[in-house]
Amino acid sequence: MLTRVNKVDAHAGEFTLAGVWLSSTNELTADHRNGLTAPVLLEATKNHPVLTATGRKALGDVKAGEVLYRYDATTNSLAAYKVVSAEAAGRSVKQVYNLSTESGAYLIGETVVLDK
C-alpha cells in the first residue's frame, strides 16, 4: 500500500479529536478464552474521512458496529475491523495535519483513512 504524498497541510488552533475503538472481525466472539488482542484506537478530527464497509464517512459519524479496514502486513492485504466503541469528543490537540496523496488514501497506525 505505497502511495506518494503530494501535499501536507498543517492547521494550528484547538481541535477536538473523535475516536473509534476497533477489533478484528475475526476475533469477535463471546468466548474470552481465545486470547483476544486489545482493541485499537483510531483518533482524528470528527470530519476526517475514513473508509467503511459502506464507503466514505467522516470519523465523527462512524458508529459502533460499523466496519473499517486495517492493513495486515503478514498477508499484505486489508482486514475488516469492527468498531466496538465510538467517542464523538475525546482529547484536544493544538495542531492537525491533512495529507493529499496520489491514491487518495493512506494508513494511520495501519488503519485506512482518506484524503479530505
Short mmCIF file of N, CA and C in Angstrom, two decimals:
data_model
loop_
_atom_site.label_atom_id
_atom_site.label_comp_id
_atom_site.label_asym_id
_atom_site.label_seq_id
_atom_site.Cartn_x
_atom_site.Cartn_y
_atom_site.Cartn_z
N MET A 1 0.83 -1.19 0.00
CA MET A 1 0.00 0.00 0.00
C MET A 1 0.87 1.25 0.00
N LEU A 2 1.73 1.36 -0.94
CA LEU A 2 2.55 2.55 -1.05
C LEU A 2 1.81 3.62 -1.82
N THR A 3 2.00 4.85 -1.41
CA THR A 3 1.45 5.99 -2.13
C THR A 3 2.38 7.16 -1.93
N ARG A 4 2.32 8.09 -2.82
CA ARG A 4 3.16 9.29 -2.73
C ARG A 4 2.33 10.41 -2.10
N VAL A 5 2.94 11.10 -1.14
CA VAL A 5 2.30 12.27 -0.54
C VAL A 5 2.59 13.47 -1.43
N ASN A 6 1.53 14.10 -1.93
CA ASN A 6 1.68 15.26 -2.80
C ASN A 6 1.74 16.56 -2.03
N LYS A 7 1.05 16.60 -0.87
CA LYS A 7 0.95 17.86 -0.13
C LYS A 7 0.61 17.55 1.32
N VAL A 8 1.17 18.35 2.24
CA VAL A 8 0.84 18.27 3.66
C VAL A 8 0.37 19.66 4.09
N ASP A 9 -0.84 19.73 4.64
CA ASP A 9 -1.37 20.97 5.19
C ASP A 9 -1.36 20.87 6.70
N ALA A 10 -0.77 21.85 7.37
CA ALA A 10 -0.77 21.91 8.83
C ALA A 10 -1.76 22.98 9.27
N HIS A 11 -2.55 22.69 10.28
CA HIS A 11 -3.55 23.63 10.80
C HIS A 11 -3.32 23.79 12.29
N ALA A 12 -3.14 25.04 12.73
CA ALA A 12 -2.95 25.32 14.15
C ALA A 12 -4.26 25.86 14.72
N GLY A 13 -4.50 25.56 15.98
CA GLY A 13 -5.71 26.01 16.66
C GLY A 13 -6.03 25.07 17.79
N GLU A 14 -7.29 24.90 18.08
CA GLU A 14 -7.75 23.97 19.10
C GLU A 14 -8.70 22.99 18.42
N PHE A 15 -8.31 21.72 18.37
CA PHE A 15 -9.06 20.70 17.65
C PHE A 15 -9.42 19.56 18.60
N THR A 16 -10.70 19.22 18.64
CA THR A 16 -11.14 18.09 19.44
C THR A 16 -11.14 16.86 18.55
N LEU A 17 -10.58 15.77 19.06
CA LEU A 17 -10.49 14.54 18.29
C LEU A 17 -11.65 13.61 18.62
N ALA A 18 -12.14 12.96 17.60
CA ALA A 18 -13.09 11.86 17.76
C ALA A 18 -12.26 10.58 17.76
N GLY A 19 -12.82 9.52 18.31
CA GLY A 19 -12.08 8.27 18.33
C GLY A 19 -12.98 7.07 18.17
N VAL A 20 -12.44 6.03 17.57
CA VAL A 20 -13.16 4.75 17.48
C VAL A 20 -12.21 3.65 17.93
N TRP A 21 -12.74 2.70 18.68
CA TRP A 21 -12.00 1.52 19.10
C TRP A 21 -12.34 0.40 18.15
N LEU A 22 -11.32 -0.23 17.57
CA LEU A 22 -11.50 -1.24 16.55
C LEU A 22 -11.02 -2.60 17.04
N SER A 23 -11.76 -3.64 16.66
CA SER A 23 -11.37 -5.02 16.97
C SER A 23 -11.56 -5.85 15.71
N SER A 24 -10.63 -6.74 15.46
CA SER A 24 -10.69 -7.57 14.25
C SER A 24 -12.01 -8.34 14.21
N THR A 25 -12.63 -8.36 13.05
CA THR A 25 -13.88 -9.14 12.92
C THR A 25 -13.60 -10.62 13.07
N ASN A 26 -12.37 -11.05 12.85
CA ASN A 26 -12.01 -12.46 13.03
C ASN A 26 -11.90 -12.85 14.49
N GLU A 27 -11.82 -11.85 15.39
CA GLU A 27 -11.64 -12.14 16.80
C GLU A 27 -12.89 -11.89 17.63
N LEU A 28 -13.95 -11.34 17.05
CA LEU A 28 -15.14 -11.05 17.83
C LEU A 28 -15.84 -12.34 18.20
N THR A 29 -15.94 -12.58 19.49
CA THR A 29 -16.54 -13.79 19.99
C THR A 29 -16.98 -13.58 21.43
N ALA A 30 -17.88 -14.39 21.91
CA ALA A 30 -18.30 -14.33 23.30
C ALA A 30 -17.36 -15.13 24.19
N ASP A 31 -16.49 -15.91 23.61
CA ASP A 31 -15.57 -16.77 24.36
C ASP A 31 -14.32 -15.97 24.72
N HIS A 32 -14.11 -15.73 26.00
CA HIS A 32 -12.97 -14.93 26.44
C HIS A 32 -11.68 -15.75 26.52
N ARG A 33 -11.71 -17.01 26.24
CA ARG A 33 -10.53 -17.86 26.36
C ARG A 33 -9.67 -17.88 25.10
N ASN A 34 -10.02 -17.18 24.08
CA ASN A 34 -9.27 -17.21 22.83
C ASN A 34 -8.04 -16.31 22.83
N GLY A 35 -7.79 -15.59 23.90
CA GLY A 35 -6.63 -14.70 23.93
C GLY A 35 -6.77 -13.55 22.96
N LEU A 36 -7.88 -12.86 23.02
CA LEU A 36 -8.15 -11.76 22.10
C LEU A 36 -7.14 -10.64 22.28
N THR A 37 -6.82 -9.99 21.18
CA THR A 37 -5.95 -8.83 21.25
C THR A 37 -6.77 -7.62 21.69
N ALA A 38 -6.11 -6.67 22.28
CA ALA A 38 -6.78 -5.46 22.75
C ALA A 38 -7.28 -4.66 21.55
N PRO A 39 -8.43 -3.99 21.70
CA PRO A 39 -8.91 -3.11 20.62
C PRO A 39 -7.90 -2.01 20.33
N VAL A 40 -7.94 -1.48 19.12
CA VAL A 40 -7.03 -0.45 18.65
C VAL A 40 -7.80 0.86 18.53
N LEU A 41 -7.19 1.95 19.01
CA LEU A 41 -7.83 3.27 18.95
C LEU A 41 -7.36 4.03 17.71
N LEU A 42 -8.33 4.56 16.96
CA LEU A 42 -8.04 5.48 15.86
C LEU A 42 -8.63 6.82 16.25
N GLU A 43 -7.79 7.88 16.24
CA GLU A 43 -8.25 9.23 16.56
C GLU A 43 -7.98 10.15 15.38
N ALA A 44 -8.90 11.06 15.15
CA ALA A 44 -8.76 12.10 14.13
C ALA A 44 -9.82 13.15 14.41
N THR A 45 -9.76 14.25 13.67
CA THR A 45 -10.84 15.23 13.80
C THR A 45 -12.13 14.57 13.33
N LYS A 46 -13.26 15.03 13.86
CA LYS A 46 -14.53 14.37 13.57
C LYS A 46 -14.92 14.42 12.09
N ASN A 47 -14.38 15.39 11.34
CA ASN A 47 -14.73 15.48 9.92
C ASN A 47 -13.74 14.75 9.01
N HIS A 48 -12.72 14.10 9.59
CA HIS A 48 -11.74 13.40 8.75
C HIS A 48 -12.37 12.13 8.17
N PRO A 49 -12.28 11.93 6.86
CA PRO A 49 -12.91 10.77 6.23
C PRO A 49 -12.12 9.48 6.43
N VAL A 50 -12.87 8.40 6.63
CA VAL A 50 -12.30 7.06 6.73
C VAL A 50 -13.05 6.15 5.76
N LEU A 51 -12.44 5.01 5.47
CA LEU A 51 -13.06 4.02 4.59
C LEU A 51 -13.84 3.02 5.43
N THR A 52 -15.16 2.97 5.25
CA THR A 52 -16.00 2.00 5.94
C THR A 52 -16.51 0.98 4.92
N ALA A 53 -17.15 -0.07 5.42
CA ALA A 53 -17.71 -1.09 4.53
C ALA A 53 -18.78 -0.51 3.62
N THR A 54 -19.40 0.61 4.02
CA THR A 54 -20.43 1.24 3.20
C THR A 54 -19.91 2.45 2.42
N GLY A 55 -18.58 2.68 2.48
CA GLY A 55 -17.99 3.77 1.73
C GLY A 55 -17.39 4.84 2.62
N ARG A 56 -17.15 5.99 2.04
CA ARG A 56 -16.51 7.13 2.72
C ARG A 56 -17.44 7.69 3.79
N LYS A 57 -16.87 7.96 4.97
CA LYS A 57 -17.66 8.52 6.06
C LYS A 57 -16.74 9.33 6.98
N ALA A 58 -17.25 10.43 7.51
CA ALA A 58 -16.50 11.22 8.49
C ALA A 58 -16.36 10.41 9.77
N LEU A 59 -15.18 10.47 10.39
CA LEU A 59 -14.94 9.68 11.59
C LEU A 59 -15.96 9.97 12.68
N GLY A 60 -16.38 11.21 12.83
CA GLY A 60 -17.38 11.58 13.84
C GLY A 60 -18.75 10.97 13.59
N ASP A 61 -19.01 10.49 12.38
CA ASP A 61 -20.30 9.87 12.05
C ASP A 61 -20.26 8.35 12.16
N VAL A 62 -19.09 7.78 12.40
CA VAL A 62 -18.95 6.32 12.50
C VAL A 62 -19.53 5.85 13.83
N LYS A 63 -20.32 4.79 13.79
CA LYS A 63 -20.99 4.26 14.97
C LYS A 63 -20.49 2.85 15.29
N ALA A 64 -20.71 2.44 16.52
CA ALA A 64 -20.38 1.08 16.93
C ALA A 64 -21.08 0.09 16.01
N GLY A 65 -20.38 -0.97 15.62
CA GLY A 65 -20.94 -1.98 14.73
C GLY A 65 -20.51 -1.81 13.29
N GLU A 66 -20.05 -0.62 12.91
CA GLU A 66 -19.60 -0.41 11.53
C GLU A 66 -18.22 -1.04 11.34
N VAL A 67 -17.84 -1.22 10.08
CA VAL A 67 -16.58 -1.87 9.74
C VAL A 67 -15.64 -0.87 9.07
N LEU A 68 -14.40 -0.80 9.57
CA LEU A 68 -13.32 -0.05 8.95
C LEU A 68 -12.26 -1.06 8.53
N TYR A 69 -11.22 -0.59 7.86
CA TYR A 69 -10.21 -1.51 7.34
C TYR A 69 -8.82 -1.14 7.84
N ARG A 70 -8.05 -2.17 8.16
CA ARG A 70 -6.67 -2.00 8.60
C ARG A 70 -5.77 -2.86 7.71
N TYR A 71 -4.55 -2.41 7.54
CA TYR A 71 -3.58 -3.13 6.74
C TYR A 71 -2.94 -4.23 7.58
N ASP A 72 -2.90 -5.45 7.05
CA ASP A 72 -2.28 -6.59 7.70
C ASP A 72 -0.99 -6.91 6.96
N ALA A 73 0.14 -6.62 7.59
CA ALA A 73 1.45 -6.80 6.94
C ALA A 73 1.77 -8.28 6.69
N THR A 74 1.22 -9.18 7.50
CA THR A 74 1.53 -10.59 7.31
C THR A 74 0.89 -11.15 6.04
N THR A 75 -0.27 -10.62 5.66
CA THR A 75 -0.94 -11.08 4.45
C THR A 75 -0.86 -10.07 3.31
N ASN A 76 -0.29 -8.87 3.60
CA ASN A 76 -0.20 -7.79 2.62
C ASN A 76 -1.57 -7.46 2.03
N SER A 77 -2.57 -7.40 2.91
CA SER A 77 -3.93 -7.11 2.45
C SER A 77 -4.68 -6.34 3.54
N LEU A 78 -5.87 -5.89 3.20
CA LEU A 78 -6.71 -5.20 4.17
C LEU A 78 -7.55 -6.21 4.94
N ALA A 79 -7.73 -5.94 6.22
CA ALA A 79 -8.55 -6.79 7.08
C ALA A 79 -9.67 -5.95 7.66
N ALA A 80 -10.85 -6.54 7.80
CA ALA A 80 -12.01 -5.85 8.36
C ALA A 80 -11.90 -5.77 9.88
N TYR A 81 -12.17 -4.58 10.40
CA TYR A 81 -12.19 -4.35 11.83
C TYR A 81 -13.52 -3.71 12.20
N LYS A 82 -14.17 -4.25 13.19
CA LYS A 82 -15.46 -3.72 13.63
C LYS A 82 -15.24 -2.66 14.70
N VAL A 83 -16.03 -1.59 14.62
CA VAL A 83 -16.00 -0.54 15.63
C VAL A 83 -16.74 -1.07 16.85
N VAL A 84 -16.02 -1.21 17.96
CA VAL A 84 -16.66 -1.71 19.18
C VAL A 84 -17.11 -0.56 20.07
N SER A 85 -16.56 0.63 19.85
CA SER A 85 -16.97 1.80 20.62
C SER A 85 -16.57 3.05 19.84
N ALA A 86 -17.42 4.06 19.89
CA ALA A 86 -17.13 5.33 19.21
C ALA A 86 -17.26 6.46 20.23
N GLU A 87 -16.31 7.38 20.20
CA GLU A 87 -16.30 8.53 21.10
C GLU A 87 -16.35 9.79 20.25
N ALA A 88 -17.44 10.53 20.33
CA ALA A 88 -17.61 11.72 19.50
C ALA A 88 -16.65 12.84 19.87
N ALA A 89 -16.32 12.98 21.14
CA ALA A 89 -15.41 14.04 21.58
C ALA A 89 -14.41 13.46 22.56
N GLY A 90 -13.17 13.51 22.16
CA GLY A 90 -12.10 12.98 23.01
C GLY A 90 -11.17 14.09 23.44
N ARG A 91 -9.91 13.83 23.35
CA ARG A 91 -8.92 14.82 23.76
C ARG A 91 -8.77 15.92 22.71
N SER A 92 -8.13 17.01 23.10
CA SER A 92 -7.89 18.13 22.20
C SER A 92 -6.41 18.23 21.86
N VAL A 93 -6.13 18.71 20.66
CA VAL A 93 -4.77 18.96 20.22
C VAL A 93 -4.68 20.35 19.62
N LYS A 94 -3.47 20.87 19.53
CA LYS A 94 -3.28 22.24 19.03
C LYS A 94 -2.85 22.30 17.58
N GLN A 95 -2.56 21.14 16.97
CA GLN A 95 -2.18 21.14 15.57
C GLN A 95 -2.63 19.83 14.94
N VAL A 96 -3.14 19.92 13.71
CA VAL A 96 -3.52 18.73 12.93
C VAL A 96 -2.94 18.87 11.53
N TYR A 97 -2.86 17.73 10.84
CA TYR A 97 -2.29 17.69 9.50
C TYR A 97 -3.24 16.97 8.56
N ASN A 98 -3.32 17.46 7.34
CA ASN A 98 -4.05 16.79 6.27
C ASN A 98 -3.06 16.44 5.18
N LEU A 99 -3.14 15.21 4.70
CA LEU A 99 -2.29 14.78 3.61
C LEU A 99 -3.09 14.69 2.33
N SER A 100 -2.46 15.02 1.24
CA SER A 100 -3.00 14.79 -0.09
C SER A 100 -2.09 13.77 -0.74
N THR A 101 -2.65 12.63 -1.16
CA THR A 101 -1.83 11.54 -1.70
C THR A 101 -2.24 11.19 -3.12
N GLU A 102 -1.36 10.47 -3.82
CA GLU A 102 -1.69 10.03 -5.17
C GLU A 102 -2.89 9.11 -5.19
N SER A 103 -2.99 8.22 -4.21
CA SER A 103 -4.05 7.21 -4.22
C SER A 103 -5.35 7.71 -3.60
N GLY A 104 -5.29 8.81 -2.82
CA GLY A 104 -6.49 9.31 -2.15
C GLY A 104 -6.73 8.65 -0.80
N ALA A 105 -5.80 7.79 -0.40
CA ALA A 105 -5.92 7.10 0.88
C ALA A 105 -4.52 6.84 1.43
N TYR A 106 -4.45 6.69 2.75
CA TYR A 106 -3.17 6.36 3.39
C TYR A 106 -3.47 5.68 4.72
N LEU A 107 -2.41 5.22 5.36
CA LEU A 107 -2.57 4.50 6.62
C LEU A 107 -2.15 5.36 7.79
N ILE A 108 -2.96 5.33 8.82
CA ILE A 108 -2.60 5.91 10.11
C ILE A 108 -2.68 4.77 11.11
N GLY A 109 -1.53 4.37 11.63
CA GLY A 109 -1.49 3.23 12.55
C GLY A 109 -2.11 1.99 11.93
N GLU A 110 -1.86 1.75 10.67
CA GLU A 110 -2.38 0.63 9.86
C GLU A 110 -3.86 0.75 9.50
N THR A 111 -4.56 1.79 9.96
CA THR A 111 -5.97 1.96 9.60
C THR A 111 -6.08 2.85 8.37
N VAL A 112 -6.95 2.47 7.43
CA VAL A 112 -7.13 3.24 6.19
C VAL A 112 -7.93 4.50 6.47
N VAL A 113 -7.33 5.66 6.15
CA VAL A 113 -8.03 6.94 6.18
C VAL A 113 -7.95 7.52 4.78
N LEU A 114 -8.82 8.46 4.49
CA LEU A 114 -8.93 9.03 3.16
C LEU A 114 -8.50 10.48 3.14
N ASP A 115 -8.04 10.94 1.99
CA ASP A 115 -7.74 12.36 1.82
C ASP A 115 -9.03 13.15 2.00
N LYS A 116 -8.88 14.38 2.50
CA LYS A 116 -10.06 15.26 2.64
C LYS A 116 -10.45 15.82 1.30
#
